[in-house]
Tab-separated table of C-alpha atoms in Angstrom:
chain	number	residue	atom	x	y	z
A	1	UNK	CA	90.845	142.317	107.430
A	2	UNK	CA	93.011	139.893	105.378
A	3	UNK	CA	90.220	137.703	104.936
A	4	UNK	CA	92.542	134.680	102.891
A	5	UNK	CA	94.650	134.837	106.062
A	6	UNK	CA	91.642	134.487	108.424
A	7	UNK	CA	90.735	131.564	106.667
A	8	UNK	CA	93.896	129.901	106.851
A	9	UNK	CA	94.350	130.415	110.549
A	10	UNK	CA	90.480	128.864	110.949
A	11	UNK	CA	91.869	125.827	109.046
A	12	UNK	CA	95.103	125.680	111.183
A	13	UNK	CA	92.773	126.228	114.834
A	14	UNK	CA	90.840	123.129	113.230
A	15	UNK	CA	93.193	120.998	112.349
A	16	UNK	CA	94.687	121.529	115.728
A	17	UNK	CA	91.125	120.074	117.643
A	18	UNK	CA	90.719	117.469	115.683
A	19	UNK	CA	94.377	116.452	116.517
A	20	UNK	CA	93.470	116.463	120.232
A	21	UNK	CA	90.061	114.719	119.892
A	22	UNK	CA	91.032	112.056	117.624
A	23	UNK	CA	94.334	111.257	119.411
A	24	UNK	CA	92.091	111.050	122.607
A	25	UNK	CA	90.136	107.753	121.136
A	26	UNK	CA	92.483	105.586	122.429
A	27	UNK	CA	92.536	101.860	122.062
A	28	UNK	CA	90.372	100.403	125.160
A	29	UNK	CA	88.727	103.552	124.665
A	30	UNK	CA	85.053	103.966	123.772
A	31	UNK	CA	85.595	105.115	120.217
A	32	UNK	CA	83.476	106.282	117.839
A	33	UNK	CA	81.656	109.473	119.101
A	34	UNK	CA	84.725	110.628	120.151
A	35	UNK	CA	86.895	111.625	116.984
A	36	UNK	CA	84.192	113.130	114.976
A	37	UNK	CA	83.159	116.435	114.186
A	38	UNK	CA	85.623	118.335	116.677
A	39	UNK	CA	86.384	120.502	113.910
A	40	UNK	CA	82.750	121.963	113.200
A	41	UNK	CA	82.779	122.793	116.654
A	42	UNK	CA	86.373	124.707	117.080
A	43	UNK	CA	86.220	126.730	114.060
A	44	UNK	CA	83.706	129.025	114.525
A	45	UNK	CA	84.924	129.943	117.870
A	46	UNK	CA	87.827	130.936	116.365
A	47	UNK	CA	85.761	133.018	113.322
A	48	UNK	CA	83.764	134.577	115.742
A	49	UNK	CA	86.191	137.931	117.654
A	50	UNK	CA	82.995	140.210	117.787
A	51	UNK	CA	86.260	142.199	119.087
A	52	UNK	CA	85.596	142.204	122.481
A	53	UNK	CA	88.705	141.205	123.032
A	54	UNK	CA	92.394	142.792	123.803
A	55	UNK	CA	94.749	143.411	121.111
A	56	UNK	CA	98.108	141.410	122.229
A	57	UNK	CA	100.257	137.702	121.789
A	58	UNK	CA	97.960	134.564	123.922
A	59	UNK	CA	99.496	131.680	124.617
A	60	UNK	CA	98.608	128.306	126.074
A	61	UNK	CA	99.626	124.876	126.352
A	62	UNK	CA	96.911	122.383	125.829
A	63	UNK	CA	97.125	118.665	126.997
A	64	UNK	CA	95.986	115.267	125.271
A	65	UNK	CA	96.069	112.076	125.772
A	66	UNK	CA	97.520	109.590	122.381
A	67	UNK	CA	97.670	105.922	122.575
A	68	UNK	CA	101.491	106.119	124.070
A	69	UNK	CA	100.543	108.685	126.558
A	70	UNK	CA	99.926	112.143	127.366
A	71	UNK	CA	101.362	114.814	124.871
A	72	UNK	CA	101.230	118.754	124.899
A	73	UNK	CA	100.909	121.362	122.030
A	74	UNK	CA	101.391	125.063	122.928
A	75	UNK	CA	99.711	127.314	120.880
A	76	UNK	CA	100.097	131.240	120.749
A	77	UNK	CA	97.358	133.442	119.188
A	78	UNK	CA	97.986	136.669	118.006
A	79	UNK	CA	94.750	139.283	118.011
A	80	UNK	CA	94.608	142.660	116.606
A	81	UNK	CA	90.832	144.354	116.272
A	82	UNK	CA	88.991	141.918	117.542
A	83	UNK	CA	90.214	139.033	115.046
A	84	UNK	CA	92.959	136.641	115.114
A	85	UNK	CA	96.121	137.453	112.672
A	86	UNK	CA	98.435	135.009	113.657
A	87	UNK	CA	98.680	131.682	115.293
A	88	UNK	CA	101.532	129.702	115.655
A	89	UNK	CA	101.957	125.906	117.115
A	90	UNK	CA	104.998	126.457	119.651
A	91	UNK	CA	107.546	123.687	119.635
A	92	UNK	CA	108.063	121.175	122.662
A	93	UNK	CA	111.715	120.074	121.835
A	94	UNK	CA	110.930	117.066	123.371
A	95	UNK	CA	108.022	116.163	121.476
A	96	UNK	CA	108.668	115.339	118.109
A	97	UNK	CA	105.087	115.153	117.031
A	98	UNK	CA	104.741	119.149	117.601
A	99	UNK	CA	107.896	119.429	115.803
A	100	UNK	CA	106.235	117.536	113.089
A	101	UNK	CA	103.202	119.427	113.104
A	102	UNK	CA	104.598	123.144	113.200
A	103	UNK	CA	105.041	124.430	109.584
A	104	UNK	CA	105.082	121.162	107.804
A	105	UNK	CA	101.181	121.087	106.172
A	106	UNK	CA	103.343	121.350	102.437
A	107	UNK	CA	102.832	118.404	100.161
A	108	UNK	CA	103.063	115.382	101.245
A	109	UNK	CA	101.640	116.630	104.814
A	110	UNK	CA	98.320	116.302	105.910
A	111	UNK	CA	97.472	117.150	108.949
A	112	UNK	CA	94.643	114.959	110.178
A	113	UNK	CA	93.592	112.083	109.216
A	114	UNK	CA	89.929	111.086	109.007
A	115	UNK	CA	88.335	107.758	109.369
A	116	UNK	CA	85.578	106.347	107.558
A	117	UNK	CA	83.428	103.408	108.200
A	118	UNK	CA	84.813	100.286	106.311
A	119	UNK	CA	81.122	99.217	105.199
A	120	UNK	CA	80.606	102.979	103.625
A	121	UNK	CA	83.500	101.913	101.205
A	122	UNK	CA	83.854	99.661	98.552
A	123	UNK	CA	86.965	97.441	99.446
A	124	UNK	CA	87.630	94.320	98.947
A	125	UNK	CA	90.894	93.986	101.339
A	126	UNK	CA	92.437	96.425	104.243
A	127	UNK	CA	95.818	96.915	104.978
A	128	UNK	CA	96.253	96.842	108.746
A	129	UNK	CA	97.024	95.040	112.190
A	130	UNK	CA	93.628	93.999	112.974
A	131	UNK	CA	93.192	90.488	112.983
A	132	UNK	CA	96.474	88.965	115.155
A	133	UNK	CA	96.704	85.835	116.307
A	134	UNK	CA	94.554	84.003	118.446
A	135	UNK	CA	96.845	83.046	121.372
A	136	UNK	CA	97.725	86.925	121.445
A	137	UNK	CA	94.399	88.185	121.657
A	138	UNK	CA	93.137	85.398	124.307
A	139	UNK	CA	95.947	86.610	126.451
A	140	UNK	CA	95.799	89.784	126.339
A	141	UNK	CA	91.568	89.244	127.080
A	142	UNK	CA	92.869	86.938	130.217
A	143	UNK	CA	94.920	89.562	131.675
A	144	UNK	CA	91.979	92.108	131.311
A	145	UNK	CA	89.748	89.246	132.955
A	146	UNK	CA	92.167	89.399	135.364
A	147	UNK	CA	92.648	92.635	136.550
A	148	UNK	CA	88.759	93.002	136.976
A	149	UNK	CA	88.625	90.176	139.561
B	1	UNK	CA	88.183	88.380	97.511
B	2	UNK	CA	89.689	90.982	95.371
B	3	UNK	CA	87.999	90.376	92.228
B	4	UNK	CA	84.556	88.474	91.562
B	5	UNK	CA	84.817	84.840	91.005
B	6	UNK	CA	88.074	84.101	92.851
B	7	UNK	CA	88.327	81.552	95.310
B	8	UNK	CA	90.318	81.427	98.645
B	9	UNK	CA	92.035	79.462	100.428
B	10	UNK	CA	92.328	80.482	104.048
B	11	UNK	CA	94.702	79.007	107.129
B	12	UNK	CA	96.600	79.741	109.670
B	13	UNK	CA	100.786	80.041	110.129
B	14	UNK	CA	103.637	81.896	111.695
B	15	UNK	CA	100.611	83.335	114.271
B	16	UNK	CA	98.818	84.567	111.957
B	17	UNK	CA	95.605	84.375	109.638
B	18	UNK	CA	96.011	83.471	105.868
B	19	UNK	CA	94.084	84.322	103.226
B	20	UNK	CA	95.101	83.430	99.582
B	21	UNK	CA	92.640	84.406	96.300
B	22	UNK	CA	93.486	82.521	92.743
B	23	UNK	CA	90.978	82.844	90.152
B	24	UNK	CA	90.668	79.345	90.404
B	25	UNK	CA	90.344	76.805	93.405
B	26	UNK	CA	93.660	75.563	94.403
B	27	UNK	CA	94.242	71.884	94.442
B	28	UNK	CA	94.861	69.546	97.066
B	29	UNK	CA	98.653	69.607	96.006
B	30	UNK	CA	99.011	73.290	95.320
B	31	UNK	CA	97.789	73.651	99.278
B	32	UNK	CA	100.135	70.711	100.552
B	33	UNK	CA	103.111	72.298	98.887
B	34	UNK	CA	101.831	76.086	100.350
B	35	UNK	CA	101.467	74.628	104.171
B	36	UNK	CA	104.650	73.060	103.623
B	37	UNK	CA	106.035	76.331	103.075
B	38	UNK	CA	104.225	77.920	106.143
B	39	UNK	CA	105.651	74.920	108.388
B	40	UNK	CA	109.123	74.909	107.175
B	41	UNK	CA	109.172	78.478	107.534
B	42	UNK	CA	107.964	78.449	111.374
B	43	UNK	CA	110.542	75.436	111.979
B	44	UNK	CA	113.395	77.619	111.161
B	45	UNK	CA	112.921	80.992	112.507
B	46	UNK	CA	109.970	80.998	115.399
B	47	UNK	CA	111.411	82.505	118.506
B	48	UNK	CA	108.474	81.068	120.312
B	49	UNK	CA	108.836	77.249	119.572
B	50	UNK	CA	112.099	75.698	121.412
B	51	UNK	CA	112.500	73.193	118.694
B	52	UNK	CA	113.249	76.157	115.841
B	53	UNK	CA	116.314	76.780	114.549
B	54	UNK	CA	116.923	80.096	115.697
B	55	UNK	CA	115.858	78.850	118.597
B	56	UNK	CA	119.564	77.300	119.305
B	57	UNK	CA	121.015	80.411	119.325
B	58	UNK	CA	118.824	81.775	122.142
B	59	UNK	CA	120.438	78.965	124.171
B	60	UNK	CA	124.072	79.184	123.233
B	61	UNK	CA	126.076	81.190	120.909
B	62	UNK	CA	127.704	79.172	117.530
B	63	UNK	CA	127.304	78.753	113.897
B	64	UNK	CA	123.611	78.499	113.180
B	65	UNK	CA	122.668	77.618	109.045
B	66	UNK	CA	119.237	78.853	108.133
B	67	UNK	CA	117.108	78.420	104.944
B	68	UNK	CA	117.942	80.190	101.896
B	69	UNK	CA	115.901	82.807	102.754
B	70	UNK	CA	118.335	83.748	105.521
B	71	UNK	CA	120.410	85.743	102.340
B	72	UNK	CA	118.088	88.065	101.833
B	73	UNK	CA	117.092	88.523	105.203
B	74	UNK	CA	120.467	89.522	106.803
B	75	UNK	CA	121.499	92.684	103.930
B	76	UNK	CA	117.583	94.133	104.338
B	77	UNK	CA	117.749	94.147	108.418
B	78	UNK	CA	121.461	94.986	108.009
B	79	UNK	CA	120.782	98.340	105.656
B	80	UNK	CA	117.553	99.063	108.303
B	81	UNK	CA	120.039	98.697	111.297
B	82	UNK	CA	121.985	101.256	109.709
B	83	UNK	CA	119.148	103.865	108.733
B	84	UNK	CA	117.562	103.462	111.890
B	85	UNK	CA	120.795	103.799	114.048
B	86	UNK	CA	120.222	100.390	115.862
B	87	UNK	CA	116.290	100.993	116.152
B	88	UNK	CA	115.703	98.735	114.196
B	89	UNK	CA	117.611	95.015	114.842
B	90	UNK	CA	116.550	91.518	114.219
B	91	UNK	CA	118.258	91.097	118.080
B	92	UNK	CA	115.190	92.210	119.462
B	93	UNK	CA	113.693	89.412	120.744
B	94	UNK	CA	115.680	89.382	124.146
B	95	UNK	CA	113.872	93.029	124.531
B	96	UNK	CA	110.188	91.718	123.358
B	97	UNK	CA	110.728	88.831	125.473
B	98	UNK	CA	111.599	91.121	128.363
B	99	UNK	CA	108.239	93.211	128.257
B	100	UNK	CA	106.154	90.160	128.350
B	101	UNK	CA	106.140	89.453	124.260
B	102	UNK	CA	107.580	85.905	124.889
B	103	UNK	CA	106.467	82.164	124.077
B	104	UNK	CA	104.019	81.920	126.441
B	105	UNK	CA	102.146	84.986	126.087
B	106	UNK	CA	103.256	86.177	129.645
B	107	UNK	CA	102.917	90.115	128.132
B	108	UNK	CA	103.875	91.258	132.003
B	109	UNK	CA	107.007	92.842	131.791
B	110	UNK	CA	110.059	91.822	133.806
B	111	UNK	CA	111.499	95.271	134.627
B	112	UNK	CA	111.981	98.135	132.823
B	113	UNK	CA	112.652	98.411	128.669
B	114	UNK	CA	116.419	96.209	127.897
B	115	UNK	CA	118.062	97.544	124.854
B	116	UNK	CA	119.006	94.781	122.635
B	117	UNK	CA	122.974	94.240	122.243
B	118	UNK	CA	124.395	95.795	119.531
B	119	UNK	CA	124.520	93.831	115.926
B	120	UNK	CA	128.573	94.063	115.497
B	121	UNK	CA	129.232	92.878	119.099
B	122	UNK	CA	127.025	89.266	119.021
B	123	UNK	CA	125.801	88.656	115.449
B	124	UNK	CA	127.965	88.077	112.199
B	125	UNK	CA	125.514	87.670	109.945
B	126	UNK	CA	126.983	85.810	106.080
B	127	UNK	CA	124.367	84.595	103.656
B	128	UNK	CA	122.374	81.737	105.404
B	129	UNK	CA	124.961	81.375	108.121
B	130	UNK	CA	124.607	83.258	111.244
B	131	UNK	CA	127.574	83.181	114.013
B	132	UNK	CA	126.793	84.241	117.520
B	133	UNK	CA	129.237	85.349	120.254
B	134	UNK	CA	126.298	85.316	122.660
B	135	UNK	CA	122.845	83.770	123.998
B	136	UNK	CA	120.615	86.743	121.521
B	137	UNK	CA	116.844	85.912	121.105
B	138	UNK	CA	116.679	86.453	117.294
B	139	UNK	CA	112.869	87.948	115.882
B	140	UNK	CA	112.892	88.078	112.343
B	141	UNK	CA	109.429	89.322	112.623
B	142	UNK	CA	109.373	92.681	110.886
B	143	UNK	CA	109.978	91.245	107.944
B	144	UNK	CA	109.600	87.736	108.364
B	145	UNK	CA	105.817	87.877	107.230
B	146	UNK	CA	106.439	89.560	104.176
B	147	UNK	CA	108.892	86.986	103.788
B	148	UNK	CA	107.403	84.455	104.225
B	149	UNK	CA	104.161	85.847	101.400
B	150	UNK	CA	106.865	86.131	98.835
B	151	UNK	CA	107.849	82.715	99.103
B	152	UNK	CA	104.171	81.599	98.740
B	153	UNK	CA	104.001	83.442	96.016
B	154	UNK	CA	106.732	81.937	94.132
B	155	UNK	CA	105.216	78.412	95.224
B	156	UNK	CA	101.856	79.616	93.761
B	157	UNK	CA	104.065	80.215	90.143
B	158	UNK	CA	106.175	77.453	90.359
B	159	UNK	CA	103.111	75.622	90.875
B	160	UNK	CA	101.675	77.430	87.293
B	161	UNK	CA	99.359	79.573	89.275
B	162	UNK	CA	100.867	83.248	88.148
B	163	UNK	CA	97.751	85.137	88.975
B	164	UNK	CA	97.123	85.380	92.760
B	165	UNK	CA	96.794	87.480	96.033
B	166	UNK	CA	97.530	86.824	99.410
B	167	UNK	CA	96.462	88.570	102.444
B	168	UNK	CA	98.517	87.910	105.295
B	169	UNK	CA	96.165	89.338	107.921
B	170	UNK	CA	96.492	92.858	106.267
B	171	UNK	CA	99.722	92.658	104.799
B	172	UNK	CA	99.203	92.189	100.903
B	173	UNK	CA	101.026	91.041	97.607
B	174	UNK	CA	99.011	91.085	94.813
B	175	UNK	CA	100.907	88.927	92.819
B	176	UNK	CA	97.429	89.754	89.348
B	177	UNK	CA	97.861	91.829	86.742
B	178	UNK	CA	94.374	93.702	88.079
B	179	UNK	CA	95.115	96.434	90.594
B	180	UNK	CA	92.815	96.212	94.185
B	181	UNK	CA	91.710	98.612	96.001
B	182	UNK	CA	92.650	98.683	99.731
B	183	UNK	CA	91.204	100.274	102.582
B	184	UNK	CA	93.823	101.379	104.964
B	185	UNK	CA	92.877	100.506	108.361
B	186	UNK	CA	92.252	104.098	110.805
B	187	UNK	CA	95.142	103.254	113.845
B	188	UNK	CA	92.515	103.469	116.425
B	189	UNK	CA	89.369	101.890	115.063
B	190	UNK	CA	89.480	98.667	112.941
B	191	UNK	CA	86.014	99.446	111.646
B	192	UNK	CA	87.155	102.537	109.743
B	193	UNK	CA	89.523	103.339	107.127
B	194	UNK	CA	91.708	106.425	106.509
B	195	UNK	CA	91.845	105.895	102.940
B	196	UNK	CA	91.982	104.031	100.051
B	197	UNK	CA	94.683	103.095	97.440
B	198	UNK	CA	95.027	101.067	94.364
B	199	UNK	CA	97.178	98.193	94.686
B	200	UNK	CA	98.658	96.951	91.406
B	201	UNK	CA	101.202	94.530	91.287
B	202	UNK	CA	103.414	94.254	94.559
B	203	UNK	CA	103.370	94.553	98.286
B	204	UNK	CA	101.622	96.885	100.338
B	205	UNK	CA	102.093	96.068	104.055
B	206	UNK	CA	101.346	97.861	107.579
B	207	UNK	CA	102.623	98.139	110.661
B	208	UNK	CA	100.601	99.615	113.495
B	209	UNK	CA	100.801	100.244	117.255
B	210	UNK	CA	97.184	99.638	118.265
B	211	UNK	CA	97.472	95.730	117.668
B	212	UNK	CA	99.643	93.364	119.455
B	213	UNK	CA	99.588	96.041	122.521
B	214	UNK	CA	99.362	94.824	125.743
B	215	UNK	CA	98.483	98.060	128.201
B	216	UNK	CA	100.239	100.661	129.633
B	217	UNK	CA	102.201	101.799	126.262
B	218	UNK	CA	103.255	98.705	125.914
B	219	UNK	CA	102.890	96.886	122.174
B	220	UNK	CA	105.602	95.193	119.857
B	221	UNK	CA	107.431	97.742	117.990
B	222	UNK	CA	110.070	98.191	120.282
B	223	UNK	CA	113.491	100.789	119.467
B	224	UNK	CA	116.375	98.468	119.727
B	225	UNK	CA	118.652	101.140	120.706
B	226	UNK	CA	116.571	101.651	124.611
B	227	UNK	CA	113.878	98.251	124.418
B	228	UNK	CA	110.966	100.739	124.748
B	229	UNK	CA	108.154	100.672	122.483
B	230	UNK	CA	108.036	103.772	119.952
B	231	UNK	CA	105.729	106.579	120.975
B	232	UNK	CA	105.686	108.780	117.986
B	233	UNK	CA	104.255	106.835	115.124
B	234	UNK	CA	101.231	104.690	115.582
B	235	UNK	CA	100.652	103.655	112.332
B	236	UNK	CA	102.494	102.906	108.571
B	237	UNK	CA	102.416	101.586	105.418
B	238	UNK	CA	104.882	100.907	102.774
B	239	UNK	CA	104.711	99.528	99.278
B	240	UNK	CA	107.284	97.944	97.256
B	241	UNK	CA	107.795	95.256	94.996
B	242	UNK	CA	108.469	91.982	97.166
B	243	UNK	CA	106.261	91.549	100.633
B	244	UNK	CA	109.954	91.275	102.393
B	245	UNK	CA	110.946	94.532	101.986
B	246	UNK	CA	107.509	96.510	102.367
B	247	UNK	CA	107.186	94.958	105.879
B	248	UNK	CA	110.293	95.740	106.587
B	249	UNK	CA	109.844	99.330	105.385
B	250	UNK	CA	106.173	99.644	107.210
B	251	UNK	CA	108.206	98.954	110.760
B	252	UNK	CA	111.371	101.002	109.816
B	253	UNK	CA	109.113	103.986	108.932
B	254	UNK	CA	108.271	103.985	113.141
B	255	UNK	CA	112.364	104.754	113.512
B	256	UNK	CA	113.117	107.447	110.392
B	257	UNK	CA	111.480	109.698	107.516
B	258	UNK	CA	109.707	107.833	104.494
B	259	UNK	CA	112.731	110.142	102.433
B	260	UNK	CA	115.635	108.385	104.406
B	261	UNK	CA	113.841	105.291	102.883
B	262	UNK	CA	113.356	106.310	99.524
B	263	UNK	CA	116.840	106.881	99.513
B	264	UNK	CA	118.076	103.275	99.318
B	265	UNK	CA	114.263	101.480	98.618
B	266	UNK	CA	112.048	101.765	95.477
B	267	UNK	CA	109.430	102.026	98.077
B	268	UNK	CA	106.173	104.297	98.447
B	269	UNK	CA	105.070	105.129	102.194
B	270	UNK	CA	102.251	106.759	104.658
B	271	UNK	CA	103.154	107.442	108.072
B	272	UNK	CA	100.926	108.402	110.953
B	273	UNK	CA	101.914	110.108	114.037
B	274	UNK	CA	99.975	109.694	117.485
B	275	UNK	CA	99.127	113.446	117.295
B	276	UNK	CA	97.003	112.377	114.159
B	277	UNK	CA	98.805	114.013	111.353
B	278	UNK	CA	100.219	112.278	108.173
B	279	UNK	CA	103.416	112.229	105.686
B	280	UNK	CA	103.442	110.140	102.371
B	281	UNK	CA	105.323	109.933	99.138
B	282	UNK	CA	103.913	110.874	95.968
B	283	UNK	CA	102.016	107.625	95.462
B	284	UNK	CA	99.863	108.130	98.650
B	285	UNK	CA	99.230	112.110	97.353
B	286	UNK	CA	94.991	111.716	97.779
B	287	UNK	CA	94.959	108.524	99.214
B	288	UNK	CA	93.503	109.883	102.607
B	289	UNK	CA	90.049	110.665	103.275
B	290	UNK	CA	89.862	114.055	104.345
């Protein structure tokens, strides 16, 4: 078995959860629990093929929901004894996220980003959105207020 | 504050919170002259107080003169317009105003997305001066923050205070000789950064999806070209020399490639998508945590 390929197609079916599960914590979302440690858990699924399984081309489209709605990555596995020797992320032409993500993890690519907790780092400032103003924030509270009466 | 022993000076302006570090406390005159700024800035271009100037031209089309900041204004949002094919307009405001982003906070939307009107057709936009040919609800404010930081800035060194940094609620100029480091806040979770990178001298400012959303896929970066908001990027950052232009860049980098920026910017970029992947230019190579 081409073991250096193996690896690289573990690293691909990882990158590939995480994708999903972090793109699933959503804002209004419990986060959190959610977009952590996916990837320990999808990798050895894919490093396991005891070969129990049919030599041939799989291929599925899997769903997840992002902050701006639901989005879908196909994915086509390629087995031959038992192990995976290819994978490929199939295109949606209409999704130009996928069309990001296939074939693009050269320089300057990576392909998920991980968060860490800002009091486990030493900064002094953070460059974001957070903090907006007041009259935004109390109105978008009011609406949620709202829509729970 | 960025470096032990600086003081701040914190308030708020153009709907927003305002932090600004000098290794010294500022005096009472230094801070008059700086809320000055903040206040004649807001009296010319807020689309949300009736009194503005810009706000004329929501009203009625004419000849409207704005501050001299207006000059450098008009040639950035005019070279975005053009990278982003129309994404990216300062005629957006009808659009925000549309899906509920308006004066008084309405944030229900009053049908579907309205594309704004196209620049050449309502706006001649010359130096300070800016002709309409129809009612448009000008929003400056993809840039206007940045803006407005730079011109803070030069108050600061007029005022003999060179060394400084101000925070404009995550959107930074770090106008000290000492680089900071910066957390760079995770798109979905305020309490978390993606990474970390040095700021040194110059702006590093972000533009993100999560904030300023208001349910349903609704939030404020809107394509100018359909009124919608953007679905593909849900978070950016972009660092160049004045605060203007890197806010600018940070929302122009939800409509095209970092590289179609570098083109005509001395910028540096990170973009996130929504499927949680990442492109940068070289000065963001192992920023990210990973």
């Amino acid at each position: 078995m081409n073991t250096s390929l193996r690896k690289s197609v573990i690293v691909g079916i990882a990158g590939l959860s995480l994708a999903g599960s972090a793109a699933g914590c959503a804002p209004g979302q419990a986060s959190g629990p959610q977009d952590t440690g996916a990837a320990s858990s999808a990798a050895p699924s894919a490093a396991t093929g005891g070969g129990s399984y049919q030599d041939g081309t799989y291929s599925a489209d899997g769903n997840y929901v992002s902050p701006n709605g639901n989005e879908t990555v196909g994915v086509e596995l390629t087995l031959a004894g038992g192990a995976v020797t290819g994978v490929k992320i199939t295109e949606h032409p209409s999704n130009p996220n996928t069309r990001k993500f296939q074939g693009e993890f050269a320089g300057g690519i990576q392909s998920q980003i991980v968060g860490k907790q800002l009091d486990e780092i030493k900064v002094s400032k953070v460059a974001g959105s957070s903090l907006t103003s007041g009259g935004f924030n109390q109105a978008v509270e009011k609406i949620k207020s709202e829509a729970q009466a | 504050m960025p470096h032990p022993g600086w003081a701040g000076f914190s308030f708020d302006g153009i709907g927003t919170r305002w932090e600004i570090s000098t290794p010294s406390p500022l005096s009472g005159a230094h801070r008059r002259r700086l809320l000055d700024t903040v206040a004649d800035y807001d009296a010319a271009w807020s689309r949300f107080r009736p009194d503005s100037l810009i706000a004329g031209a929501a009203r009625q089309p004419g000849r409207y003169e704005l501050p001299a900041g207006a000059a450098a204004l008009g040639p950035l949002y005019e070279t975005l317009y053009r990278l982003t094919g129309g994404a990216m307009t300062p005629l957006i405001g009808g659009s925000l105003e549309h899906l509920g982003y308006d004066a008084g906070y309405s944030l229900r939307p009053g049908g579907p997305p309205l594309a704004a009107p196209p620049w050449d057709e309502v706006l001649d936009w010359r130096g300070t001066v800016l002709t309409t040919r129809a009612p448009v609800v000008i929003d400056v404010g993809a840039a206007g923050k940045g803006q407005l930081a730079d011109l803070l800035s030069a108050v600061l060194r007029e005022g003999g205070v060179g060394e400084h940094l101000i925070d404009a609620s995550g959107d930074l100029l770090n106008a000290g000789t000492a680089p900071v480091d910066v957390g760079l806040e995770h798109p979905y979770d305020p309490a978390r950064a993606i990474g970390i990178v040095s700021l040194g001298t110059g702006a590093l400012c972000a533009s993100a999806a999560n904030r300023r959303a208001w349910g349903d896929g609704l939030h404020h970066v809107l394509d100018g070209t359909t009124g919608a908001p953007v679905r593909t990027v849900v978070a950016s950052w972009a660092m160049a020399a004045s605060a203007m232009t890197a806010d600018a860049l940070a929302t122009a980098l939800f409509f095209v490639d970092g590289f179609a920026l570098q083109q005509e910017f001395d910028c540096s970029w990170l973009t996130v998508y929504s499927d949680g992947h990442a492109e940068y230019s070289a000065d963001f190579e192992g920023v990210l945590f990973s």
